[in-house]
Short mmCIF file of C-alpha atoms in Angstrom, two decimals:
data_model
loop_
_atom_site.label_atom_id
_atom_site.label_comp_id
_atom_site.label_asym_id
_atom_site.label_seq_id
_atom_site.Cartn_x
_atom_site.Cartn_y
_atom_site.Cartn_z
CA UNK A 2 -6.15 27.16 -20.74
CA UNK A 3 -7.51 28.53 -17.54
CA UNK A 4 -6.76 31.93 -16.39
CA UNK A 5 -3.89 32.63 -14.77
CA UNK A 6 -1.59 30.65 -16.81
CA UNK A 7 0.19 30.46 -20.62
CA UNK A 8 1.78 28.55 -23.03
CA UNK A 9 5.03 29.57 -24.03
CA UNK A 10 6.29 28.07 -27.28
CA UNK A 11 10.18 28.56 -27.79
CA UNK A 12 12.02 28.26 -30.85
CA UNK A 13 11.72 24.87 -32.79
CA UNK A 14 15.14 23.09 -32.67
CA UNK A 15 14.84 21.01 -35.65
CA UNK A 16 12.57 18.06 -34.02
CA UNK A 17 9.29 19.99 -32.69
CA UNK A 18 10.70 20.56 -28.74
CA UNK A 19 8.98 23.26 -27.32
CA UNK A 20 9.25 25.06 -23.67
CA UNK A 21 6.17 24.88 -22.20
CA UNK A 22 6.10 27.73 -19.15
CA UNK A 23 2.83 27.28 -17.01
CA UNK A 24 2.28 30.53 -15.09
CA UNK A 25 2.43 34.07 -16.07
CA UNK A 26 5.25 36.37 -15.69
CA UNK A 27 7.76 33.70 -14.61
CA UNK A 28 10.01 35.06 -11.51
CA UNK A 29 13.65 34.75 -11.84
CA UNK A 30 13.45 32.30 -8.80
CA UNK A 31 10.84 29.70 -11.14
CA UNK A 32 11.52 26.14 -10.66
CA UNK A 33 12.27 24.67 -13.54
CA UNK A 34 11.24 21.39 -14.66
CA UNK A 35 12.52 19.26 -17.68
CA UNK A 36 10.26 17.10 -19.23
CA UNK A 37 11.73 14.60 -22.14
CA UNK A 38 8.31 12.65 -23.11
CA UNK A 39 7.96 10.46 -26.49
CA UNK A 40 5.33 13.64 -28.01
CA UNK A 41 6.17 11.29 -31.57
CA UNK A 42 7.81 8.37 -31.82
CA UNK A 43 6.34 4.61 -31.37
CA UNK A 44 5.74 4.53 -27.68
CA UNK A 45 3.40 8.13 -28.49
CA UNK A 46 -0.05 6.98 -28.24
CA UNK A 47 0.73 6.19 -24.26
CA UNK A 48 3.58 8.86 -23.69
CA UNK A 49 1.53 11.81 -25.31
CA UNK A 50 -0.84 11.67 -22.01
CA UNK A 51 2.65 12.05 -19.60
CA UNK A 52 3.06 15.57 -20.59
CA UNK A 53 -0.44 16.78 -20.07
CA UNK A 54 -0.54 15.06 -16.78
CA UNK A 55 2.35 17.61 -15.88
CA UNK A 56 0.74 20.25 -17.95
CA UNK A 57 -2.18 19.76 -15.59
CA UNK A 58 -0.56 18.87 -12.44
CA UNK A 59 1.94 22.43 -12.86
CA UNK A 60 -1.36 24.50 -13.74
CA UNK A 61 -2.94 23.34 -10.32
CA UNK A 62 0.29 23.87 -8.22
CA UNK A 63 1.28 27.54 -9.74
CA UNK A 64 -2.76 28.35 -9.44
CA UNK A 65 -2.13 27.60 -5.80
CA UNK A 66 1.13 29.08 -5.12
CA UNK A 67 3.47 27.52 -7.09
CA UNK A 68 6.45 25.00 -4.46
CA UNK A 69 6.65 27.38 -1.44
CA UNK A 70 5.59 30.19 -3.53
CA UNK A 71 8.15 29.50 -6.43
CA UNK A 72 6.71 29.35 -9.55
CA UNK A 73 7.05 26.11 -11.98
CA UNK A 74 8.23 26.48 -15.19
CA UNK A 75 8.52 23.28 -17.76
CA UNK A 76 11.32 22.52 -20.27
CA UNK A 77 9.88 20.47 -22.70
CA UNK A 78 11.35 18.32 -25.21
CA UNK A 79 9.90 15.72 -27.91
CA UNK A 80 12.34 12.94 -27.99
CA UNK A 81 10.29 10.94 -30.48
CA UNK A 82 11.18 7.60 -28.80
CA UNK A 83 15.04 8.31 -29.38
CA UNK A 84 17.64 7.12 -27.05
CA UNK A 85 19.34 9.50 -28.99
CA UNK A 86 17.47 12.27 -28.51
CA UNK A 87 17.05 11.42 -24.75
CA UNK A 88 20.77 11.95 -24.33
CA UNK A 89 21.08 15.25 -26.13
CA UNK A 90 18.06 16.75 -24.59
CA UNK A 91 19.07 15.40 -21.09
CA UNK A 92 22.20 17.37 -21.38
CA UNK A 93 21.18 20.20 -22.82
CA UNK A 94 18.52 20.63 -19.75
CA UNK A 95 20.95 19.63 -17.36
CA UNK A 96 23.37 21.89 -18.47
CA UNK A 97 21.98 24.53 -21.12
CA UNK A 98 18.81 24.84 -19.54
CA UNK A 99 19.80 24.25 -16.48
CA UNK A 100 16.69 22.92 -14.86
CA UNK A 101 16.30 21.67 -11.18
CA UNK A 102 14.84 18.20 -11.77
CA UNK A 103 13.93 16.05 -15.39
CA UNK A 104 11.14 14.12 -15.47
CA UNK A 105 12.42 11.64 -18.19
CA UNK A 106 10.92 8.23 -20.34
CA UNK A 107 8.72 5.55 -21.18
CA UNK A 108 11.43 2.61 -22.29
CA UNK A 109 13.92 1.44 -20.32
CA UNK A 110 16.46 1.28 -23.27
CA UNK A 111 15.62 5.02 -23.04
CA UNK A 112 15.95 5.51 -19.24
CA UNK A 113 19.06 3.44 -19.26
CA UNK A 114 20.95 5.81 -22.42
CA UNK A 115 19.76 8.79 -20.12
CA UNK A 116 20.56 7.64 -16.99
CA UNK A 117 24.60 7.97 -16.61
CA UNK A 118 23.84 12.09 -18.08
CA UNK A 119 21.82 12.43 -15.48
CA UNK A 120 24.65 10.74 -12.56
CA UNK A 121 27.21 12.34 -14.95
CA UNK A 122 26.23 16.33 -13.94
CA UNK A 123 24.93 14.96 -10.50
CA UNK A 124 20.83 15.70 -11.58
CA UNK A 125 18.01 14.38 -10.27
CA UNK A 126 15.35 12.72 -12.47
CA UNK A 127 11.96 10.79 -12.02
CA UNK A 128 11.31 7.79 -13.54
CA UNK A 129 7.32 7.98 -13.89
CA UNK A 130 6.65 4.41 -15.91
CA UNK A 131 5.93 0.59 -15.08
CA UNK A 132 9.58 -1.14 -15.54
CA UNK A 133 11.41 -4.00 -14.79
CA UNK A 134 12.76 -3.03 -11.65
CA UNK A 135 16.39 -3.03 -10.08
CA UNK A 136 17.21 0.42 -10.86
CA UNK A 137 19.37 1.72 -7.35
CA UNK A 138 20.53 5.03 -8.15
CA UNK A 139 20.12 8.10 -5.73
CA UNK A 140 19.74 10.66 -8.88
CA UNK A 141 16.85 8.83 -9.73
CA UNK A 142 12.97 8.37 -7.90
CA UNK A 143 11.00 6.02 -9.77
CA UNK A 144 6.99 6.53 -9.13
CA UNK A 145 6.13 3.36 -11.73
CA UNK A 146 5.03 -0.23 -10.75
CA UNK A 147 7.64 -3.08 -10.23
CA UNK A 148 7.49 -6.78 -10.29
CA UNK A 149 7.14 -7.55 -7.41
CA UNK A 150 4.18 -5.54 -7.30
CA UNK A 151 2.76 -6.54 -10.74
CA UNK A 152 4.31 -10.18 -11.37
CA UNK A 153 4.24 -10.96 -7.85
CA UNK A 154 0.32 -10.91 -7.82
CA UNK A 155 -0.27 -11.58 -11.31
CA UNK A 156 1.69 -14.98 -12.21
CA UNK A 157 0.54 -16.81 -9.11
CA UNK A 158 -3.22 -15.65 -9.80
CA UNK A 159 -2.89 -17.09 -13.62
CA UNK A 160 -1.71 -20.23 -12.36
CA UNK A 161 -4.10 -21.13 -10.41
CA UNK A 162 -7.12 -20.04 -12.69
CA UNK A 163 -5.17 -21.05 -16.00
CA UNK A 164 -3.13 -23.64 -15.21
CA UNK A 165 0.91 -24.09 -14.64
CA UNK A 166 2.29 -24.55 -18.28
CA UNK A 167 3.21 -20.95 -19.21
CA UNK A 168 4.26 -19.22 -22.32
CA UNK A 169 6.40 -15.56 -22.57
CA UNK A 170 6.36 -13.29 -25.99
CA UNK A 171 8.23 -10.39 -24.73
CA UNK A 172 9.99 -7.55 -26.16
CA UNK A 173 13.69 -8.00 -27.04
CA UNK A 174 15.85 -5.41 -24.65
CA UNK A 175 16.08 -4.66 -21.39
CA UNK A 176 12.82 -4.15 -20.33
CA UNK A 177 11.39 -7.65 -22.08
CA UNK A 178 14.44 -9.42 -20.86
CA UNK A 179 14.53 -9.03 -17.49
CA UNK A 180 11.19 -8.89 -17.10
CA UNK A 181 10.64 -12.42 -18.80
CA UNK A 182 13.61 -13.29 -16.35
CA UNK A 183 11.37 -12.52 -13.31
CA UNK A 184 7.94 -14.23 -14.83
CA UNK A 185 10.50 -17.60 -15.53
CA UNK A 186 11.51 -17.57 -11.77
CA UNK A 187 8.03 -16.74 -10.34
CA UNK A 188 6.73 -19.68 -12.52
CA UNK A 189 9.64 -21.96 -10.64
CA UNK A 190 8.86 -21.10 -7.98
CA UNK A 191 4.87 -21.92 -8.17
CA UNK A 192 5.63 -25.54 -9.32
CA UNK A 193 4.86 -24.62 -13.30
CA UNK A 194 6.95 -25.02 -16.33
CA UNK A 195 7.64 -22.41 -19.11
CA UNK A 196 6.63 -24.13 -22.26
CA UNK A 197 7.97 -21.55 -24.21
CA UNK A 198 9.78 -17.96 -24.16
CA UNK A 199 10.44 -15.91 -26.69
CA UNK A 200 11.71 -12.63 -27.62
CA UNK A 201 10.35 -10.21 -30.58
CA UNK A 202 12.56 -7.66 -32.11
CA UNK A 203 10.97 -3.58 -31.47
CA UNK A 204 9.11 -2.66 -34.86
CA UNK A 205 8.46 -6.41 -35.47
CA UNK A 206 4.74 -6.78 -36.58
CA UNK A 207 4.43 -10.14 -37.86
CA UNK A 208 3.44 -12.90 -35.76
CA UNK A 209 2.58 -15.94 -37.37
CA UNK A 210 5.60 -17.93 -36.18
CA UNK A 211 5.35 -16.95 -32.75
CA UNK A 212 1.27 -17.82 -33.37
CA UNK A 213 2.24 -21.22 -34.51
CA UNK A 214 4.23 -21.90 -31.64
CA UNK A 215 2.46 -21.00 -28.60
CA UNK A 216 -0.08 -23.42 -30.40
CA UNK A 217 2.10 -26.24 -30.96
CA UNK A 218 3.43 -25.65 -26.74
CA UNK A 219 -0.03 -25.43 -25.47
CA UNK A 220 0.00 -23.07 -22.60
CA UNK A 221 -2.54 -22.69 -19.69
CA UNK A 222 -2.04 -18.65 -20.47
CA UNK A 223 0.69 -16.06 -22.14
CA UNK A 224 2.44 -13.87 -20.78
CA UNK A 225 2.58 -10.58 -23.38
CA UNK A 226 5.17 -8.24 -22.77
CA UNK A 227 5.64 -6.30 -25.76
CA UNK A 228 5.82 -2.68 -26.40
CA UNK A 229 5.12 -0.18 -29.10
CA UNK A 230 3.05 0.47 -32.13
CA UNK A 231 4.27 -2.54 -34.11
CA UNK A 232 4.65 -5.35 -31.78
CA UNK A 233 0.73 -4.34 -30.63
CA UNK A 234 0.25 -6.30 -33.81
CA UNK A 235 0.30 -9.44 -32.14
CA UNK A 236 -3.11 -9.08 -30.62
CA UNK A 237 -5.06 -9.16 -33.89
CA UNK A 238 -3.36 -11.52 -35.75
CA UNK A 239 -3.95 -14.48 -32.97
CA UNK A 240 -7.05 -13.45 -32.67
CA UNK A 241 -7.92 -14.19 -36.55
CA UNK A 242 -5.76 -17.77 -35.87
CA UNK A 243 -8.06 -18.62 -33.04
CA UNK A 244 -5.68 -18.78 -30.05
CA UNK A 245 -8.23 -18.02 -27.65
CA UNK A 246 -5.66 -18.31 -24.96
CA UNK A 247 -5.87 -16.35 -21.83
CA UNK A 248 -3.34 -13.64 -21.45
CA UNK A 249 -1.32 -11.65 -19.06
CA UNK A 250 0.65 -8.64 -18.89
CA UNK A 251 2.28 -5.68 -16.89
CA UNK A 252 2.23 -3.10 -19.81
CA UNK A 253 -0.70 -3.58 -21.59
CA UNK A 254 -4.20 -1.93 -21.22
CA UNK A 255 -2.41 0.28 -18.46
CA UNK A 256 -0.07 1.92 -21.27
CA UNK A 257 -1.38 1.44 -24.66
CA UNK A 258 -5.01 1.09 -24.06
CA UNK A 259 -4.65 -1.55 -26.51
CA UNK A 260 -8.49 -3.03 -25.80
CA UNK A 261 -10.05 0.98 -26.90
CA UNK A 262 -7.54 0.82 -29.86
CA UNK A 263 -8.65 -2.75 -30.80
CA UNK A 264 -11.01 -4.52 -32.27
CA UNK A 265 -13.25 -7.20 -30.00
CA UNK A 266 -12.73 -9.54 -28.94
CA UNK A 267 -8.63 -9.30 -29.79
CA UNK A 268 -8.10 -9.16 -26.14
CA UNK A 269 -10.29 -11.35 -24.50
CA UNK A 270 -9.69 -12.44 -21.22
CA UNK A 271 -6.36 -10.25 -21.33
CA UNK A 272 -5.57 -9.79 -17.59
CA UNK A 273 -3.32 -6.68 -16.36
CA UNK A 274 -1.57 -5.68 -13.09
CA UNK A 275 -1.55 -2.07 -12.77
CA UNK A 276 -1.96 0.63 -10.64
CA UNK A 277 -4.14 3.01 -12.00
CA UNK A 278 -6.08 3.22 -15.74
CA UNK A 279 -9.41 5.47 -16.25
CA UNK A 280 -12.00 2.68 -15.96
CA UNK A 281 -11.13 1.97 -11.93
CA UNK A 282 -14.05 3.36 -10.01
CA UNK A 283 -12.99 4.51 -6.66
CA UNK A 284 -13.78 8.32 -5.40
CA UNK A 285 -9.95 9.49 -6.21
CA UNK A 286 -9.54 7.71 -9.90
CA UNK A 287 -12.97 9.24 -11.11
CA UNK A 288 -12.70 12.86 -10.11
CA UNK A 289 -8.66 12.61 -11.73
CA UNK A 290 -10.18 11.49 -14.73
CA UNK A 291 -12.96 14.15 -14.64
CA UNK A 292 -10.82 17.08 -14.04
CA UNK A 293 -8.03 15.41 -16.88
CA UNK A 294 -10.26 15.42 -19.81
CA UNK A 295 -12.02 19.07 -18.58
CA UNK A 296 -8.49 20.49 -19.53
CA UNK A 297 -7.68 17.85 -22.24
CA UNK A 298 -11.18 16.64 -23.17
CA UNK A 299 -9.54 15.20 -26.49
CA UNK A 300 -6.88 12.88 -24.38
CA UNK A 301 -7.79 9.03 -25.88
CA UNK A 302 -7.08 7.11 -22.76
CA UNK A 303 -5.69 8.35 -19.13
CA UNK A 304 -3.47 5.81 -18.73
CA UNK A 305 -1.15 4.61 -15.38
CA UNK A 306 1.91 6.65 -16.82
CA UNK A 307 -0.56 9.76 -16.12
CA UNK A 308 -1.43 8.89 -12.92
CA UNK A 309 2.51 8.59 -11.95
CA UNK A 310 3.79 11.78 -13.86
CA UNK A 311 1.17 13.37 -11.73
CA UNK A 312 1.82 11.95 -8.54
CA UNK A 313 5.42 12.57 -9.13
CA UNK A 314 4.45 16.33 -9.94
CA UNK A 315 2.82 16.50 -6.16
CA UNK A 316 5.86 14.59 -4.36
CA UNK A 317 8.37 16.84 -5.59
CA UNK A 318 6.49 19.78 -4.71
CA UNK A 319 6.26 18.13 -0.99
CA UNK A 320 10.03 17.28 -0.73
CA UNK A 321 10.90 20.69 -2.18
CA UNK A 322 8.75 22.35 0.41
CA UNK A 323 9.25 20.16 3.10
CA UNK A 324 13.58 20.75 2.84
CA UNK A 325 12.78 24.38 2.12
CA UNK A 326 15.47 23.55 -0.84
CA UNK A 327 15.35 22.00 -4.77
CA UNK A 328 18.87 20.71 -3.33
CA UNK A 329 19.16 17.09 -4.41
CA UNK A 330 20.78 15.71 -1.16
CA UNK A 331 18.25 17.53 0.94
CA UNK A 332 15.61 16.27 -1.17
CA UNK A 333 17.01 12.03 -0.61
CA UNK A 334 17.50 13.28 3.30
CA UNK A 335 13.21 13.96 3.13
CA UNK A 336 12.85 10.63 1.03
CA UNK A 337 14.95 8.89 3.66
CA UNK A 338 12.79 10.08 6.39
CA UNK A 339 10.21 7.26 4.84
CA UNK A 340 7.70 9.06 5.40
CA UNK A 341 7.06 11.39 1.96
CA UNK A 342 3.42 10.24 0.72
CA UNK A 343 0.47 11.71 -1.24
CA UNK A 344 -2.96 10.61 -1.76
CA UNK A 345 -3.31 10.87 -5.50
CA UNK A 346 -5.61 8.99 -8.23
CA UNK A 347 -5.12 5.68 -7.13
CA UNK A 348 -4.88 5.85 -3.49
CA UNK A 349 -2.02 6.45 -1.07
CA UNK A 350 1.61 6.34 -2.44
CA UNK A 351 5.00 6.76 -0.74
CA UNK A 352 8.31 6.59 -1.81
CA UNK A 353 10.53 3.60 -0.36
CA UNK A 354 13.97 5.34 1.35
CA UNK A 355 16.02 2.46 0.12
CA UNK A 356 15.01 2.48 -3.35
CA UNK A 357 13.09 5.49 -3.88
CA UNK A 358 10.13 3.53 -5.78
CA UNK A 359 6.80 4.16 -4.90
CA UNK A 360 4.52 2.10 -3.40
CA UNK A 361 1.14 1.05 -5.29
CA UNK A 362 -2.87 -0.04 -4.84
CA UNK A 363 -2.20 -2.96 -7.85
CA UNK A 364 -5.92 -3.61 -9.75
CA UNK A 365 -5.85 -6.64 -11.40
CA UNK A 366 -7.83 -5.52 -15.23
CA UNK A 367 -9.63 -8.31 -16.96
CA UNK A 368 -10.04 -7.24 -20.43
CA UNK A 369 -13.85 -8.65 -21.38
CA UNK A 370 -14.66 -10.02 -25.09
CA UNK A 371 -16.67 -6.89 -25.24
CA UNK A 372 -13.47 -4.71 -23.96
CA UNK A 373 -14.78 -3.78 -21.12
CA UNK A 374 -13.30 -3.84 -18.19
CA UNK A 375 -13.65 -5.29 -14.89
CA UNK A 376 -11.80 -6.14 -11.51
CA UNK A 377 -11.35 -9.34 -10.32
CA UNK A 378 -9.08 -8.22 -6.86
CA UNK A 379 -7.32 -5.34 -5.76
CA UNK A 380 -3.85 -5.87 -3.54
CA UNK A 381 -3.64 -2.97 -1.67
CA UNK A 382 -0.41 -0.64 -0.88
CA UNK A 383 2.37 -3.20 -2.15
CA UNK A 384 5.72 -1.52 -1.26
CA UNK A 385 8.54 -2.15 -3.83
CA UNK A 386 10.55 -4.31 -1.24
CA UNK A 387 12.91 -6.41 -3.19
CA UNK A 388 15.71 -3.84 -4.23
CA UNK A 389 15.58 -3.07 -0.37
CA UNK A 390 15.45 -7.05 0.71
CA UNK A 391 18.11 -7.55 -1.39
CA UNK A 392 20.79 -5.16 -0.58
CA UNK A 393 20.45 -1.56 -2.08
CA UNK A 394 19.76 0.94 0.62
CA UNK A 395 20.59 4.37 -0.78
CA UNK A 396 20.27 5.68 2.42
CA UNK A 397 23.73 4.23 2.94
CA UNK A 398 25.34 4.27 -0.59
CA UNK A 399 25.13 4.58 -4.19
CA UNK A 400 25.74 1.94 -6.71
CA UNK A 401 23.96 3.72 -9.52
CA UNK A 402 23.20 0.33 -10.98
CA UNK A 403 20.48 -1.97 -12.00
CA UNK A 404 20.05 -4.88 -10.47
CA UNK A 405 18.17 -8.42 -11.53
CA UNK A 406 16.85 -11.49 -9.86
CA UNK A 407 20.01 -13.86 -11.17
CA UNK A 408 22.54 -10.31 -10.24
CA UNK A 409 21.55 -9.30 -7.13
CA UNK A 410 22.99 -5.94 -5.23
CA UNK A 411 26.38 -7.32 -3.33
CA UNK A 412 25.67 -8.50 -0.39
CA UNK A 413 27.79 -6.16 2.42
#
């Protein structure tokens, strides 16, 4: 670890957490952050990569200061891809630890058991993942990608390469739900038909079924949307039943670095929406990923979730500084100002006052039968405009509620 900095284990409380502290000599006036990552779990191999991107991000900002000369000091938890686990450890920060902001999950199932905790003792947490969008809650700031950033761009571009027929194997809660909810309507509304949708139980890892029929419907493409260690299954098997169908996703390559973990050519022609992974080769993305695996040089893949957890890192520390507070409604007055950016690893970013999402540089990844990558088009700085088009402006109130394309925010 580089000088001028520790690690500070505390006691083990029965499922490896740990508080991490990252500067010497902590003040009594240290910020403290909570971090409640998947360290074990299913989701691991892409959450793993959040906490050193805060590791690295809260090494940088205490070498250089610390937030308007306050040290940071992380709270770390493993919640081992728990919804469980996220609610105890969100309380016990919120209230036990008693830190000033949580920076909190990869699933939705697990941001949405956290969530109410957080509204419950009036916290403030950052949502640093890809999702499904619709969240509109003022205790949370959401730095990951949206539809309408990644579907928006993505579906449209399949159809007209790939054709209109269109197939969805998504993951069965929240996330996979509404997200197959937004494909089916962006389809509609392109003139193609959904030959097919279904929806695969988490730790299913058999696929033959599902194989047999998205052969029997014939798509132009698929639309993959499932998540963790099992359903990445998928990917092999069709490959040994020839489906040699195009494919496209918002979650994979970006999170799981599925074509490193896989064998060619098990996702050829796999094409991802996302706004940052390690292989994107502009000036910012390549010196992030140089100075990332100089303090972590055995990190497998620097994935978008690390680019976000860092960004969010470096906006907190400018709304914290910039209201001369960690006060949470002096912290949404900055964010309503629309004007709290940072130029991070993939570009520009600033957070949305209605919403507080972030806006996003979306690559489009085309996974090669060699599993390399290249870029067929960039869309640059996509704001997260449909919570705000449709109604929720937490500038004005708070629903705390998520929100879908068939439930929209009431109308006032």
């Amino acid at each position: 670890m580089p000088s001028g900095s520790q690690f500070v284990k505390a006691m083990r409380l029965g499922v490896a957490t740990a508080a991490l502290t990252a500067s010497v000599g902590m003040a009594q006036d240290a910020i403290k952050i909570g971090v409640l990552e998947d360290q074990s779990g299913d989701f691991a191999a892409a959450t793993m990569v959040k906490v050193n991107a805060i590791t690295l991000a809260a090494e940088e900002i205490n070498a250089a200061g610390g937030i308007g000369g306050r040290p940071i000091e992380l709270v770390v938890y493993d919640t081992q891809s728990d919804n469980t686990r996220y609610q105890e450890f969100m309380r016990r920060v919120l209230q036990s630890d008693q830190v000033d902001v949580v920076f909190a999950g990869f699933s939705s199932a697990s941001r949405e058991a956290y969530r109410p905790i957080v509204n419950q003792f009036d916290g403030l947490a950052f949502y640093n993942n890809q999702y499904e969008g619709g969240v509109c809650d003022a205790n949370m700031i959401v730095t990951g990608a949206v539809p309408e950033q990644q579907f928006s761009t993505l579906i449209p571009w399949m159809m007209e390469k790939y054709g209109k027929n269109v197939y969805t194997l998504a993951a069965d809660y929240n996330f996979g739900q509404i997200s197959a909810e937004w494909v089916r309507q962006i389809v509609e509304e392109n003139g193609g038909t959904m030959v097919g949708e279904e929806f695969i139980p988490l730790g299913v890892s058999q696929f033959g079924q599902s194989i047999q029929n998205i052969q029997a419907a014939k798509p132009g493409f698929v639309v993959t949307l499932l998540v963790g260690a099992a359903q990445a299954s998928y990917y092999e098997q069709a490959a040994a039943a020839n489906v040699n169908l195009p494919m496209a996703s918002s979650v994979n390559v970006g999170q799981g670095y599925e074509h490193k973990r896989f064998t060619p050519p098990s996702l050829k022609d796999m094409y991802v929406t996302t706004n940052f992974i390690e292989e994107v080769d502009t000036p910012a993305a390549k010196a992030f990923v140089e100075k990332f695996r100089a303090r972590f040089p055995d990190e497998p893949y620097i994935n978008q979730e690390a680019a976000n957890s860092y960004i969010a890192m470096n906006l907190y520390k400018l709304m914290v500084e910039r209201a001369g507070t960690t006060d949470h409604a002096a912290l949404r007055a900055e964010i309503a100002k629309g004007d709290v950016c940072f130029d991070g690893p993939s570009g520009k970013v600033c957070l949305d006052p209605k919403s507080q999402h972030m806006s996003h540089t979306i690559f489009l990844a085309h996974v090669n039968a060699d599993h390399s990558i290249d870029f067929p088009t960039v869309w640059e700085n996509i704001a997260p405009y449909w919570l705000g088009d449709a109604g929720c402006d937490l500038t004005k109130n708070d629903p705390s509620a998520q929100y879908t394309p068939s439930s929209p925010p009431p109308k006032e």
